Amino acid sequence: MTDTGELRGRVDARLEHNTRGDGVSKVLRTVAAGAVAALALAGCAESERDPQSTDEGTEDTGGRDTFIFAASSDPASLDPAFANDGESFRVARQIFEGLVGTEPGTADPAPLLAESWEVSEDGLTYEFALKEGVTFHDGTPFDAEAVCFNFERWNNFTGVLQSESLSYYWQKVNGGFASSDVESLDGTGKYESCDAVDESTAVINLKSPLPEFISALSLPSFSMQSPTALQEYGADDVGGDESAPVLPAYATEHPTGTGPFMFDSWTRGQEVTLTANPDYWGEQGQVQRIVFPVIGDPTARRQALQAGDIDGFDLVGPADVVALEDAGFQIVNREPFNVLYLGMNQANPALQDLRVRQAIAHAINKDALVAQTLPEGTEVATNFVPPSVAGWSEDVTTYDYDPERARQLLAEAGAEGMTIDFNYPTNVSRPYMPTPEQVFQSIAADLEEVGITINPVPEPWSPDYLDRMQGTPDHGLHLLGWTGDYNDTYNFIGVFFGSPSNEWGFDDPELFQMIGDARYQTSVEDQTAAYEAANEAIMERLPGVPLAHPVPSLAFAPGVGNYPASPVQDEVYNVVTLDD
């Protein structure tokens, strides 16, 4: 837990610190005022922070210009190609930009560094018309050569760089690498080549169609990064192994993009600081400095907001929403575009019998779980996709709360009195799970009630939890979730169940084929029907229990305005306004 007085001292010291000239920048985006979820201005937050003078080349707004937004944990990596967690992406969206962004307030793709694109009739060639006059934070030109450098980098990852805990999204979206010791990844990717036709035209060639390619490019993992900085700071010199990778200097000290903010510093366990990019190609707003203090405990984040030490925070605990609103703070809800689930790793012998997994599903009182631990408005989940996504099926097998049926199934499987490890994260809040310990306690109590002995395995989110869940088979039951990256069913069930993975521990070629076939349907109607069938097959096999689709809440001081709430968290702070 971070003491607010200590935090205040760090922030005040940071405000007096001169901006380093060798920092790295973050994303600025022009957003139409009516298209984003604006926060009402309702008075002035009490704050002792003095207005800052602006850096040379930026507009003097006449007010304070530092936005302090509390993070729930350290980012896993400042190189977005090696990240798949929300805190890394929150920082990355400020520093980096991709060819494709999203329409404000939606999950739909929109031009960003690519002003437009054309797709060939066979779906194999994508020609991107690039924005001109853009430079990376280190002065390197953004052009077609830089685009091709990035694509070739991702496709040519080798060794530990190919692990799920690092190149997660390239592997899940593209399907493989140019070469790999893993047969399923060796030369199996969709990507074939990139051609720099001229400075402002890049052509991406695919081996086979990838219908969600444009939407997927809005992911921070596919952000454009400076080829100069990537090479100078050894971006691919990752040490360790897939369970404990050791990141190079680029990913911890020198992230270099084209966005509205640049990297200043990262003190692990304390804060990340960014400064405005004076040469940004787009709109340069009021915010000239961003501080992300790390406050893992939800209560401590609330107290820091109430004390005036921060301007806002994400993942507000359900119990805090009403109290903060009553005290004059602003609550902003994102549209739920997520799923919280209980994973059941079939590499663990105790979970290989379908009857045991069915028993666990019947033992969980989802209604009570939602009422007791998740925000108001949260829906109980029956699919691994939210109802708003095409492919969600009302005909899936459901496992209603039935403790007696759970006991019967355990007896049939000869698993009465079984003991199982239950992994859950600590020192973190996630959009799909603001209070992990409470969720764990609720489910563990339900399982103990039907005769399952739970061995709690709590682990800090950063860096241990995700590396264990995705990088090793060493886990049993586990809590995790997913916030959709773009509006496509494959982004949920394909990421989870499209191929063998350490998280789920099973190999089901028939299911993998069903999901793959659905992904490449050219007709929207055929694709929706195919995804519905795949969701039904998933719930028959029951690799895990979808629990809920929580409503993520953010809280802000009264003086914060124009926060661009996004269902996919594509929230860039150049549009934020600050009143004293």
Coordinates of C-alpha atoms in Angstrom, one line a residue, residues 14-20 23-28 49-69 94-95 137 259-265 272-280 282-292 311 572-578:
R14 CA 8.7 15.0 -9.8
L15 CA 6.9 18.3 -10.6
E16 CA 10.1 20.2 -9.9
H17 CA 12.3 17.9 -11.9
N18 CA 13.3 19.2 -15.3
T19 CA 12.2 17.2 -18.4
R20 CA 14.9 15.0 -19.7
G23 CA 12.9 10.8 -23.2
V24 CA 10.5 8.8 -25.3
S25 CA 7.0 10.0 -26.5
K26 CA 3.4 8.9 -26.2
V27 CA 0.3 9.0 -28.3
L28 CA -1.8 12.2 -28.9
R49 CA 0.1 21.2 -6.9
D50 CA 1.4 24.4 -8.4
P51 CA 0.9 25.2 -12.1
Q52 CA 3.9 24.2 -14.2
S53 CA 5.5 26.2 -16.8
T54 CA 5.3 24.5 -20.2
D55 CA 8.2 23.2 -22.2
E56 CA 9.5 25.2 -25.1
G57 CA 7.4 24.7 -28.2
T58 CA 4.1 23.9 -26.4
E59 CA 1.2 26.2 -25.7
D60 CA 0.9 27.9 -22.3
T61 CA -2.5 26.8 -21.1
G62 CA -2.5 29.1 -18.1
G63 CA -3.5 26.3 -15.7
R64 CA -2.0 23.3 -14.2
D65 CA -0.7 20.8 -16.7
T66 CA 0.2 17.6 -14.8
F67 CA -2.3 14.7 -14.9
I68 CA -1.8 12.1 -12.1
F69 CA -3.5 8.9 -12.8
Q94 CA 0.3 7.5 -24.5
I95 CA 3.8 6.9 -26.1
H137 CA 10.6 10.8 -30.5
G259 CA 2.7 9.6 -29.8
P260 CA 1.8 12.8 -27.9
F261 CA 3.8 11.8 -24.8
M262 CA 7.4 10.7 -24.3
F263 CA 9.0 8.5 -21.7
D264 CA 10.7 10.3 -18.8
S265 CA 11.3 7.7 -16.0
V272 CA 6.0 6.0 -14.4
T273 CA 6.4 9.5 -15.7
L274 CA 5.8 10.9 -19.2
T275 CA 6.2 14.3 -20.8
A276 CA 4.5 15.9 -23.7
N277 CA 6.1 15.5 -27.2
P278 CA 6.7 19.1 -28.4
D279 CA 7.0 17.9 -32.0
Y280 CA 3.8 15.8 -32.0
G282 CA -1.5 16.1 -33.9
E283 CA -3.3 18.0 -31.3
Q284 CA -1.3 19.1 -28.3
G285 CA -3.5 19.6 -25.4
Q286 CA -3.3 21.0 -21.9
V287 CA -1.6 18.0 -20.3
Q288 CA 2.2 18.4 -20.5
R289 CA 3.2 15.7 -17.9
I290 CA 1.6 12.4 -16.9
V291 CA 2.5 10.6 -13.7
F292 CA 1.3 7.0 -13.1
D311 CA -6.5 13.2 -10.4
V572 CA -5.1 9.0 -24.7
Y573 CA -4.6 11.9 -22.4
N574 CA -3.9 14.8 -24.8
V575 CA -7.7 15.5 -24.8
V576 CA -8.0 15.7 -21.0
T577 CA -8.6 19.1 -19.4
L578 CA -7.7 20.1 -15.9

